[in-house]
Coordinates of C-alpha atoms in Angstrom, one line a residue:
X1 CA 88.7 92.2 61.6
X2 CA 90.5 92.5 64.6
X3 CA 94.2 91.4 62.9
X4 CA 93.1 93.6 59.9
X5 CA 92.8 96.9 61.6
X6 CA 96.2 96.4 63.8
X7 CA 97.5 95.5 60.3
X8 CA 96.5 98.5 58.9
X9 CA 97.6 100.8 62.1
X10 CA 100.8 99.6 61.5
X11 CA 101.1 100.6 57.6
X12 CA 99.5 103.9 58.3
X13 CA 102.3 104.1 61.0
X14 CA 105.0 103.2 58.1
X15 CA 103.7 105.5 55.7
X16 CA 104.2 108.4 58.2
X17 CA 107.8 107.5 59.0
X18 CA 108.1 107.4 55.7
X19 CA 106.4 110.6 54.6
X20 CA 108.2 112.8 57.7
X21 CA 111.8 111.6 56.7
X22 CA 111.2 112.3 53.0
X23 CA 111.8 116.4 53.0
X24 CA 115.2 117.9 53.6
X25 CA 116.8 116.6 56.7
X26 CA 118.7 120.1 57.7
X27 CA 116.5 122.0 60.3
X28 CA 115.4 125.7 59.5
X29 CA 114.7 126.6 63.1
X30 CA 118.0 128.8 65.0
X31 CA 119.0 127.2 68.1
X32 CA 117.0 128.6 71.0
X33 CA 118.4 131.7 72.7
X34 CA 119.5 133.2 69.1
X35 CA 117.8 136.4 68.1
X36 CA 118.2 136.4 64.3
X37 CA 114.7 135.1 62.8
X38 CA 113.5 134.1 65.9
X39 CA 109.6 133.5 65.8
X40 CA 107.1 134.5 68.6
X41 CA 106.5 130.9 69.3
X42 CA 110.3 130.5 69.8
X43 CA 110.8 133.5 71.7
X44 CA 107.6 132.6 74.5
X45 CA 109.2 129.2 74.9
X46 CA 110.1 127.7 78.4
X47 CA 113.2 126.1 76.8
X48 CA 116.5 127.6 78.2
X49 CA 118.8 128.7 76.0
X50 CA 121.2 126.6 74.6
X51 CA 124.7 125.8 75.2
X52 CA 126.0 125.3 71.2
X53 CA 126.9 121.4 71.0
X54 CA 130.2 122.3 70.1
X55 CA 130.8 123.9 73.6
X56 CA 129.6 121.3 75.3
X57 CA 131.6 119.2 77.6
X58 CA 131.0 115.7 78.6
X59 CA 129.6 115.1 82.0
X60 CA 131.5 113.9 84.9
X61 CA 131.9 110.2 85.0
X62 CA 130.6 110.1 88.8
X63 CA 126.7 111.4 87.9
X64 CA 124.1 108.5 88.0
X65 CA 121.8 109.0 84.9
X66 CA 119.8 105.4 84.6
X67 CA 118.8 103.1 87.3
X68 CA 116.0 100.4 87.8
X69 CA 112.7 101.7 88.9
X70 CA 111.5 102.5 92.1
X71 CA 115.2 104.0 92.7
X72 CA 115.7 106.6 90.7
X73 CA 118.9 108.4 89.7
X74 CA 120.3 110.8 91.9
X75 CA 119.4 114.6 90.7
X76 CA 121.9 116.3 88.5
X77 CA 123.0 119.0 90.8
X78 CA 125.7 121.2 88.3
X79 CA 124.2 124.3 86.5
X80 CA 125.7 124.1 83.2
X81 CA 124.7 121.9 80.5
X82 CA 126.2 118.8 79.1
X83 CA 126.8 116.1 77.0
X84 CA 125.9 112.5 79.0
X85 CA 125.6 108.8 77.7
X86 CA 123.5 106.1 77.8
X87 CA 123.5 102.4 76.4
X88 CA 120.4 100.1 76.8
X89 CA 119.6 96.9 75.0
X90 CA 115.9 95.3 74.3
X91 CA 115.2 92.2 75.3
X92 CA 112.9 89.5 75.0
X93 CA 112.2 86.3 77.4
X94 CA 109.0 84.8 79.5
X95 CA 108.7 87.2 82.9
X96 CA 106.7 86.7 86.4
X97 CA 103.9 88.9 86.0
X98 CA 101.8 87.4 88.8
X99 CA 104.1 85.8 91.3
X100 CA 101.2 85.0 94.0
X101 CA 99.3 82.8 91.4
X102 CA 102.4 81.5 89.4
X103 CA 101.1 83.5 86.1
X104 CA 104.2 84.8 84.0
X105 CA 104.2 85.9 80.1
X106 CA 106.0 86.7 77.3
X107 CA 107.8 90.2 77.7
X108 CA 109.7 92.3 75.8
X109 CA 111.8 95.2 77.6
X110 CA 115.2 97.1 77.8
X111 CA 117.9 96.7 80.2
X112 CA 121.3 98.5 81.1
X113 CA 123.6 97.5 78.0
X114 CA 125.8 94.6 79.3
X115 CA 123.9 93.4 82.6
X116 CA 123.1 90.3 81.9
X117 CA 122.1 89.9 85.7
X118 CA 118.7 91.2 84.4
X119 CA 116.4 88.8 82.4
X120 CA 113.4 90.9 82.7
X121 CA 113.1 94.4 81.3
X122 CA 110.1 95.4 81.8
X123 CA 109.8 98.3 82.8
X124 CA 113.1 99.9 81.3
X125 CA 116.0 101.8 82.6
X126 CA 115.3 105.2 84.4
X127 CA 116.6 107.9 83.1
X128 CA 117.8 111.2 84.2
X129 CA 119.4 114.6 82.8
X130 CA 119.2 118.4 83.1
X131 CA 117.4 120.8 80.6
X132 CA 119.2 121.5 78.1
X133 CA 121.8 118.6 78.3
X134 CA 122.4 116.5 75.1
X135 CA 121.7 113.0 75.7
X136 CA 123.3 110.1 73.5
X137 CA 121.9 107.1 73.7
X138 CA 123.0 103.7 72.4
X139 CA 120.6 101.3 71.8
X140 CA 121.9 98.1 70.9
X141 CA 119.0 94.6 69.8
X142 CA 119.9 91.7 71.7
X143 CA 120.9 88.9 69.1
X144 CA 119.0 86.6 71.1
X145 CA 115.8 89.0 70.1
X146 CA 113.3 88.1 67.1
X147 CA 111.9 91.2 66.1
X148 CA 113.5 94.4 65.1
X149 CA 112.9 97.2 67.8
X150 CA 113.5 101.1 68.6
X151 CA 112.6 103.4 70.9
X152 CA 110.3 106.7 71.1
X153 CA 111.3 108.8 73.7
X154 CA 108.3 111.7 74.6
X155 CA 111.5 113.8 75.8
X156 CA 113.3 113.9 72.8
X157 CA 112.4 116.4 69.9
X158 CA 113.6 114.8 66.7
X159 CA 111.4 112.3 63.6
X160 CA 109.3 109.5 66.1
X161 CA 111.0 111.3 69.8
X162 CA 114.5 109.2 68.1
X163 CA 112.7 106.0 66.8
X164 CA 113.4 106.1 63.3
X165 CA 117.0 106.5 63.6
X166 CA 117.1 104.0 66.6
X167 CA 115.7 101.0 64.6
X168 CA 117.6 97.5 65.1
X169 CA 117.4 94.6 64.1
X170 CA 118.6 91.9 66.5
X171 CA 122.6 92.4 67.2
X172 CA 122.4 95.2 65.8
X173 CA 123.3 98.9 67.7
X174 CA 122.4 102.7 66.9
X175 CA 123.3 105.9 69.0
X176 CA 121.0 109.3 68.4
X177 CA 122.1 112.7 69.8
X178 CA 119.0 114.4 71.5
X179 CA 118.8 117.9 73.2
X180 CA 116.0 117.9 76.4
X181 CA 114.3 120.5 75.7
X182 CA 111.5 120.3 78.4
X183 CA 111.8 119.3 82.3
X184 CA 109.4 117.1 83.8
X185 CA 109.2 112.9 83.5
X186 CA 108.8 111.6 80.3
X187 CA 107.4 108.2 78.8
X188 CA 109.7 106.2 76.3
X189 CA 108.7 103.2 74.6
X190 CA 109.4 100.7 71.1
X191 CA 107.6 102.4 68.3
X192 CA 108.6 99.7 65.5
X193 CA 106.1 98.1 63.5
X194 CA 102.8 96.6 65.6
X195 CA 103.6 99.7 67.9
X196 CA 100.3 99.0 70.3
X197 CA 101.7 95.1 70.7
X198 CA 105.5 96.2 71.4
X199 CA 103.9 98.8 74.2
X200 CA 101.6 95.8 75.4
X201 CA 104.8 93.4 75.6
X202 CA 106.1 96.1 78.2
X203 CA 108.6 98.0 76.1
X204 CA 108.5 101.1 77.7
X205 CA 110.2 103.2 80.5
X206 CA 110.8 106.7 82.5
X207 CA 112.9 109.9 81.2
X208 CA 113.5 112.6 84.1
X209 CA 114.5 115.7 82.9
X210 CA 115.3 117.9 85.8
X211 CA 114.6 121.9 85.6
X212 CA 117.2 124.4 85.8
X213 CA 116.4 125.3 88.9
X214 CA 116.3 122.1 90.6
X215 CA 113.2 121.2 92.9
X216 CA 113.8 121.1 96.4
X217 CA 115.5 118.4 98.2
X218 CA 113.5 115.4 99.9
X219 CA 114.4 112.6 101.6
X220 CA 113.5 110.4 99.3
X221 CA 112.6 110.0 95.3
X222 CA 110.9 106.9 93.3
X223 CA 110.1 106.1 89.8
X224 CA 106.6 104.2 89.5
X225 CA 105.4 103.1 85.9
X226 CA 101.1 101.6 85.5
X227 CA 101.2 99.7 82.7
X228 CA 98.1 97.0 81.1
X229 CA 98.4 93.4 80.8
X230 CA 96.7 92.2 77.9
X231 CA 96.8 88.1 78.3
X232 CA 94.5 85.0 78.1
X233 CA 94.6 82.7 81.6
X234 CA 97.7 80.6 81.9
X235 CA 98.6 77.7 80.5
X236 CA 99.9 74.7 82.2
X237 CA 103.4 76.0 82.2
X238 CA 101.6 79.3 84.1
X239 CA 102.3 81.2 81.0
X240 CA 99.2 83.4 80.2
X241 CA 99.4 84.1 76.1
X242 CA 98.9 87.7 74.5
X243 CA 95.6 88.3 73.8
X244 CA 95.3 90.4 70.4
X245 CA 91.3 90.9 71.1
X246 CA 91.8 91.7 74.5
X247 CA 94.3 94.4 73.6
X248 CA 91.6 95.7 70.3
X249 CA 88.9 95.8 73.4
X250 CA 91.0 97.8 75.4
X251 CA 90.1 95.0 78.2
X252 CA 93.2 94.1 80.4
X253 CA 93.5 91.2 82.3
X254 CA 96.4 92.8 84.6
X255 CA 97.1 96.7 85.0
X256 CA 100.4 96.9 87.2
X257 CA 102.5 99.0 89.1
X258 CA 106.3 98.8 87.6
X259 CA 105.5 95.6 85.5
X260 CA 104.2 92.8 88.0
X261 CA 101.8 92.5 90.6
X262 CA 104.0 93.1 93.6
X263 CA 106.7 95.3 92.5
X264 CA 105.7 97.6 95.2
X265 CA 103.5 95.3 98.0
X266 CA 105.2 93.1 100.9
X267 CA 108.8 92.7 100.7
X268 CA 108.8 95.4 97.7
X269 CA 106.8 98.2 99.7
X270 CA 108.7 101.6 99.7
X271 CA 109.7 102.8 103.3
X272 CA 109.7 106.1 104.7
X273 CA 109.8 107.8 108.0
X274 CA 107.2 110.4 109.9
X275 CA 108.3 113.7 109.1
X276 CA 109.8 112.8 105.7
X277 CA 108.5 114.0 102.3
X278 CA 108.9 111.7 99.3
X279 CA 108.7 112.5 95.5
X280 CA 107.1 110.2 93.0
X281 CA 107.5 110.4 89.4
X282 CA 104.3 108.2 88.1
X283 CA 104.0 107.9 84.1
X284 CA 101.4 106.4 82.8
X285 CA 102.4 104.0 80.1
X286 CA 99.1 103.0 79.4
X287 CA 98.4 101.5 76.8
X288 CA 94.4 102.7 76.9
X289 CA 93.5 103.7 80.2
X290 CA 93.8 106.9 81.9
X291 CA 95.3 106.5 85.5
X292 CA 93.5 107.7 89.3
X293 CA 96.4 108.0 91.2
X294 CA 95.7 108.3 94.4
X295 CA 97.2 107.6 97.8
X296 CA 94.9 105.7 100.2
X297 CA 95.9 107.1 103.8
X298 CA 97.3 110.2 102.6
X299 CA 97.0 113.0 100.3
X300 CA 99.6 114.8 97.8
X301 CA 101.1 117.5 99.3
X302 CA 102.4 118.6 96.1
X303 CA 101.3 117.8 92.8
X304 CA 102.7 118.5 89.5
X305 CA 100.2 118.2 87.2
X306 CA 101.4 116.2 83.4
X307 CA 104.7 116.3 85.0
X308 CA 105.5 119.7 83.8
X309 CA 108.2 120.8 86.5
X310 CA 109.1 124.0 84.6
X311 CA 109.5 127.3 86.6
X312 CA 106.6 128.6 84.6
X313 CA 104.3 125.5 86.1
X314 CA 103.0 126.3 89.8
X315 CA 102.5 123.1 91.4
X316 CA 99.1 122.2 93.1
X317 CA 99.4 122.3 97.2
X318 CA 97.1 119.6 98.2
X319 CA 95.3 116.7 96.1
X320 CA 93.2 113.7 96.5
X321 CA 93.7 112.1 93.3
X322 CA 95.1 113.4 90.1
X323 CA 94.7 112.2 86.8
X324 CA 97.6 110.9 84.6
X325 CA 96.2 110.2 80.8
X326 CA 98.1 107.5 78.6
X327 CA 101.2 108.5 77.8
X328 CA 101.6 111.0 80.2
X329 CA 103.5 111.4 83.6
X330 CA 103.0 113.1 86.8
X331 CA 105.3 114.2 89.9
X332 CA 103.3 114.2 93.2
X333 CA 105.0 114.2 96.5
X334 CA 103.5 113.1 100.2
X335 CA 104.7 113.5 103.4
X336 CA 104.9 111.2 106.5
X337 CA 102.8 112.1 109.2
X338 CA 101.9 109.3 111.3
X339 CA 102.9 105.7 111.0
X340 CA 100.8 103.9 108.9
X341 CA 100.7 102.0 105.8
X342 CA 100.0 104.6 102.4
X343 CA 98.3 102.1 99.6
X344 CA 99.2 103.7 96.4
X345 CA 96.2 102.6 93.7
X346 CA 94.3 103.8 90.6
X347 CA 91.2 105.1 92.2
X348 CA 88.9 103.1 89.3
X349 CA 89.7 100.4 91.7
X350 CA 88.6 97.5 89.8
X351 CA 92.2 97.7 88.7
X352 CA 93.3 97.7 92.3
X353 CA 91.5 95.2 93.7
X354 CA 91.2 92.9 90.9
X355 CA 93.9 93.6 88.0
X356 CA 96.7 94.6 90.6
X357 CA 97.6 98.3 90.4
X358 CA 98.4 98.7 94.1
X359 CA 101.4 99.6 96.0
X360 CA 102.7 100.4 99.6
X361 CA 104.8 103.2 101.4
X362 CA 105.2 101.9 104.5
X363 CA 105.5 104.9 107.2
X364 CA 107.3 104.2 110.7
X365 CA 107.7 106.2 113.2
X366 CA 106.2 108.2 116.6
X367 CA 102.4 108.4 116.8
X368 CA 100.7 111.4 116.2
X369 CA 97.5 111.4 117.9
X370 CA 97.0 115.1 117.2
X371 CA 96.7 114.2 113.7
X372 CA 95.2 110.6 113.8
X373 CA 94.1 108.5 116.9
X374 CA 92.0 105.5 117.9
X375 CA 89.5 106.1 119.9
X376 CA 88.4 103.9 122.9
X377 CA 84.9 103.4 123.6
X378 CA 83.4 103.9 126.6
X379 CA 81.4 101.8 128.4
X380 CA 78.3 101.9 126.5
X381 CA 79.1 103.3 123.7
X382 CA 79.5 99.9 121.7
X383 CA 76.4 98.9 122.4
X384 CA 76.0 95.0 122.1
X385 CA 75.8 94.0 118.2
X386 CA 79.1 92.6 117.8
X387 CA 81.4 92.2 121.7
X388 CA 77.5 90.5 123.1
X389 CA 77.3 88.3 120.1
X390 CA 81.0 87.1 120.6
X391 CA 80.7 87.0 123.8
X392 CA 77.2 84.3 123.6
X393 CA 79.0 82.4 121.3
X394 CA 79.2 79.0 122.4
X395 CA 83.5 77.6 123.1
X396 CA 84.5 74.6 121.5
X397 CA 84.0 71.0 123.5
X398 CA 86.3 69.7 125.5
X399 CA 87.3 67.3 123.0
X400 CA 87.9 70.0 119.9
X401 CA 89.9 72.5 122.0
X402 CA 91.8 75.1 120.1
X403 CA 95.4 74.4 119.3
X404 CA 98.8 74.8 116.8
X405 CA 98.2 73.0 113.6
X406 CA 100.8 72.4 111.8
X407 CA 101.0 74.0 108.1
X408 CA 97.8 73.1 105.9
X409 CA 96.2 71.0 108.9
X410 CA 92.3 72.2 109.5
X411 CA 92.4 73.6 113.3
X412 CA 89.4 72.8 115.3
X413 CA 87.9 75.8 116.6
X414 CA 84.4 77.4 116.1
X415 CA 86.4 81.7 116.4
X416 CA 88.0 82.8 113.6
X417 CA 89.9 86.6 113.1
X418 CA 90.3 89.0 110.9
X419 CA 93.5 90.2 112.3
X420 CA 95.2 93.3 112.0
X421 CA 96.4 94.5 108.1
X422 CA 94.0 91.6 106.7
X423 CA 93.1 94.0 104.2
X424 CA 96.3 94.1 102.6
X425 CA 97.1 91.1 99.9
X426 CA 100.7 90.1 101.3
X427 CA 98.9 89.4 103.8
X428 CA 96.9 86.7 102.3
X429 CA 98.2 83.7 104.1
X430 CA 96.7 85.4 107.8
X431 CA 93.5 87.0 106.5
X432 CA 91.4 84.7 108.2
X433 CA 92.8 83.7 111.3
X434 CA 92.9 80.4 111.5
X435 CA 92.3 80.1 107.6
X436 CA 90.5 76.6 107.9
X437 CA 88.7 75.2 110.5
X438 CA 86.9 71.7 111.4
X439 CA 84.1 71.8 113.4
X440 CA 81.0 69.0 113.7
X441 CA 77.6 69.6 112.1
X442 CA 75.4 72.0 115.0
X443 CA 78.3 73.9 115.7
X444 CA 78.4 78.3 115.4
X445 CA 81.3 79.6 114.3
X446 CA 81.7 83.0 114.7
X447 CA 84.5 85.9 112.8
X448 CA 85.7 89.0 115.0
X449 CA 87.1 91.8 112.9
X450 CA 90.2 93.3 114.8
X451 CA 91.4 95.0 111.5
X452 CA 90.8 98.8 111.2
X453 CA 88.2 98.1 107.9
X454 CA 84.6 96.5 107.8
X455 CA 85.0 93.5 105.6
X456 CA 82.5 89.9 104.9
X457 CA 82.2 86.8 105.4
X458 CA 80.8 85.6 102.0
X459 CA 80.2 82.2 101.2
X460 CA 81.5 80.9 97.9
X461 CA 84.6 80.8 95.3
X462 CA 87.1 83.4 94.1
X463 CA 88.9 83.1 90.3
X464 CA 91.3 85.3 89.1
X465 CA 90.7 87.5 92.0
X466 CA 86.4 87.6 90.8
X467 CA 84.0 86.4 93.5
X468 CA 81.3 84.0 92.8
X469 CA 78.8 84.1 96.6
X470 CA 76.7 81.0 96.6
X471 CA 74.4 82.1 98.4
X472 CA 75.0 80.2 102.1
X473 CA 76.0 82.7 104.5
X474 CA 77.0 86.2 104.2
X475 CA 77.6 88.6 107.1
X476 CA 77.3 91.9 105.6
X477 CA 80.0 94.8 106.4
X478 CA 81.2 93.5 110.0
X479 CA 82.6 96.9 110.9
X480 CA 86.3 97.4 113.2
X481 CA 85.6 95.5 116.3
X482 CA 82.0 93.9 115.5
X483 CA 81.4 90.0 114.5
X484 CA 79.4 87.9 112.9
X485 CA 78.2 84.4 113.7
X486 CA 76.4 81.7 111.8
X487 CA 75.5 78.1 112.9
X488 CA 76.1 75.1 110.4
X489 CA 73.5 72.3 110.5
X490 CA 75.2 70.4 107.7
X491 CA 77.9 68.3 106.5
X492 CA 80.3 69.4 103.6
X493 CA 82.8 72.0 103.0
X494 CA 82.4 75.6 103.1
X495 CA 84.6 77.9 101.2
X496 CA 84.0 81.8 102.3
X497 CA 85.8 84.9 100.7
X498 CA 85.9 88.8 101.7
X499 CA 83.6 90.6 98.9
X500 CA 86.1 93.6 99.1
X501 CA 89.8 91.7 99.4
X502 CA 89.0 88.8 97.3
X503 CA 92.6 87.3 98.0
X504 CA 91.5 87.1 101.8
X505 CA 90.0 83.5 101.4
X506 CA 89.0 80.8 104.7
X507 CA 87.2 77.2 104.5
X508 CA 85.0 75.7 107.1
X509 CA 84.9 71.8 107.4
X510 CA 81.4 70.3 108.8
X511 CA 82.3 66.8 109.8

């Protein structure tokens, strides 16, 4: 059934192309900005008037207009409109998709025509113009490809946003002319046959169209593309297959930020300074599931909502969350204001904390405390739940002092902590601190949080980042600062997880 109704999705998708391009292919529309049969619609537009094409001149050879997400192109500064080119090629090859477990699959993309230094193209090329530029764009099917592939770009107007005439098959290359009509930051994708399994391959990408009147400066700009992961678990070879009933389900295994789950954690966090502002322009690329985005540790300062960044569009000043449906795009910008880490999620954060939509902006700088402090407690304030319970706790024997272990070696010790940023998953490898421990049966081990959120102490097992408690030991919410203890009369060994970071995973060895 499943099979049946993609099939006939896709011939309904044929017979549209089909119908559309069947009527007479000169337009009976005048150009924007001519008077002569001009009707109301036209004449309330927001699009500019319109350099003819035959005026046009090509653009300087020095502007950047496609780069690899997060950077984004630099703005397009001149005032006049222009002719600029672009070249991509689609792609197709086995890509990381979830480096911390070893999972990669089978992904389709599109690249910068000609660098072959990237294998992976998923997600595509960012691209940038003005309003009212004409953009030509080459596409060209890798010969190495098997299937035949296009591209529908949201910011072109023209039959399928440019897909029909874009069709290749593999080695073969077509150019379209397209007009940008509308500012704001645009989704492209393949459109060709199965359209819902190119999109779920990750054949997709970002157009930035800027305004006329450009926005104001910041110190810093980033492209960031959620996408859905529709895949079985991985085979031996760590390749997790496409799952065709996931997809008809609308059930993702994986919903990422810019294609993988750390395209934007740990080494990949973006970085900014207090008193900076950064722009983000987020699209949604779906290809089912309406995006939360929302910046834990901060708020939008500015949000533009669908991406619209006409003159006509006033932007929203101060946001929680927005919402970006599929297919659509938004431009939200935050500002530094004390040094902290900014996790950038989908708010339905089953995605976040089990799928992997999360990302980092990593703020340095001065404190602030007139915006955010810590707060000492005084002496009794505390009261004695957690610091008396640590301090009752009994210290190891002589004979099972704490010490270095090397890599992998238990560490014999009955105090384990949650250090500082355990919360956050590159951090996996310190969560608990040490991670395993040996101790001999009658012995109480007990967990201080020193990390500035509550988390547990669950026992139990965690698959594909799902928790399954057995029932042993479980602490509760040991708030910032208090600690939980809990004696263990018997042999064995103990695996314990955190109920809200799953990835932050200990042992305990009863000899």
């Amino acid at each position: 059934m499943t099979r049946n109704r993609l099939l006939a999705a896709a011939i309904a998708a044929a017979l549209l192309f089909a119908a559309c391009s069947s009527g007479d292919s000169e337009s009976s529309v005048p150009m924007t900005g001519q008077s002569s049969g001009q009707s109301a619609a036209v004449t309330q537009s927001v699009v500019p008037d319109l350099t003819p094409v035959a005026d046009l001149e090509m653009a300087d050879p020095g502007e950047e207009h496609v780069s690899y997400a997060p950077q984004v192109p630099d703005p397009v500064e001149r005032t006049d409109q222009r002719i600029f080119e672009v070249r991509l090629e689609a792609i197709e090859g086995v890509c990381p998709l979830d480096p911390e477990n070893d999972v990669s699959t089978e992904m389709w993309g599109y690249r910068i025509d000609g660098d072959t230094d990237v294998q992976c193209g998923t997600p595509g090329p960012v691209l940038r113009g003005r309003v009212g530029d004409l953009a030509r764009v080459t596409l060209t099917n890798s010969a190495e490809s098997t299937h035949p592939h296009n591209i529908d770009f949201h910011a072109v107007t023209g039959q399928g946003g440019g897909a029909e005439a874009l069709t290749v098959a593999p080695g073969e290359t077509a150019t379209i002319d397209a007009r940008l009509l509308y500012p704001g930051a645009f989704m492209y994708h393949c459109a060709f046959g199965d359209v819902p399994l190119h999109i779920a391959k990750g054949m997709y990408g970002m157009f930035i169209v800027d305004p006329a009147t450009p926005l104001p400066e910041v110190e810093h700009e980033w492209a960031v593309m959620q996408s859905e992961w529709y895949v079985g678990d991985a085979n031996d070879n760590g390749v997790a297959p496409f799952d065709p009933d996931a997809l008809f389900n609308e059930e993702p295994q994986y919903v990422t930020f810019n294609g993988r789950t750390d395209a934007l954690v740990g080494d990949n966090a973006l970085k900014m300074n207090v008193d900076e502002r950064a722009r983000i322009y987020m699209v949604n690329e779906g290809l089912n599931l309406d995006s939360n985005w929302h910046p834990i540790g901060s708020q939008w300062d500015v949000v533009y909502p669908e991406a619209a960044t006409h003159e006509a569009n006033d932007p929203i000043r101060g946001s929680q969350s927005t919402l970006v449906v599929t297919g659509g795009g938004t431009v939200t910008e935050m500002v530094g204001y004390v040094p902290s880490t900014v996790i950038l999620v989908d708010h339905a954060l089953v995605r976040t904390f089990y799928k992997g939509a999360i990302g980092q902006v990593v703020i340095e700088g001065d404190e602030n405390p007139e915006i955010f402090a810590e707060r000492e407690a005084s002496e009794g304030e505390a009261g004695d739940s957690g610091a008396d319970a640590a301090e009752e706790a009994p210290t190891p024997d002589s004979d099972e002092e704490t010490g270095d272990a090397e890599e992998g070696e238990a560490v014999s010790t009955n105090e384990v902590t949650i250090p500082e940023g355990a919360f956050d998953p590159s951090n996996a490898d310190n969560a608990y601190d040490p991670l395993e421990i040996t101790i001999p049966v009658g012995t109480t081990v007990t967990w201080a949080n020193e990390d500035s959120v509550f988390h547990t102490v669950t026992s139990g097992t965690v698959e594909n980042n799902q928790g399954s408690p057995d029932g042993t030991f479980d602490s509760g919410e040991i708030q910032p600062g208090e600690s939980f203890s809990y004696t263990f009369d018997e042999a064995g060994e103990f695996p314990y997880y955190c109920i809200p970071h799953p990835w932050m995973q200990g042992t305990v060895v009863v000899q």
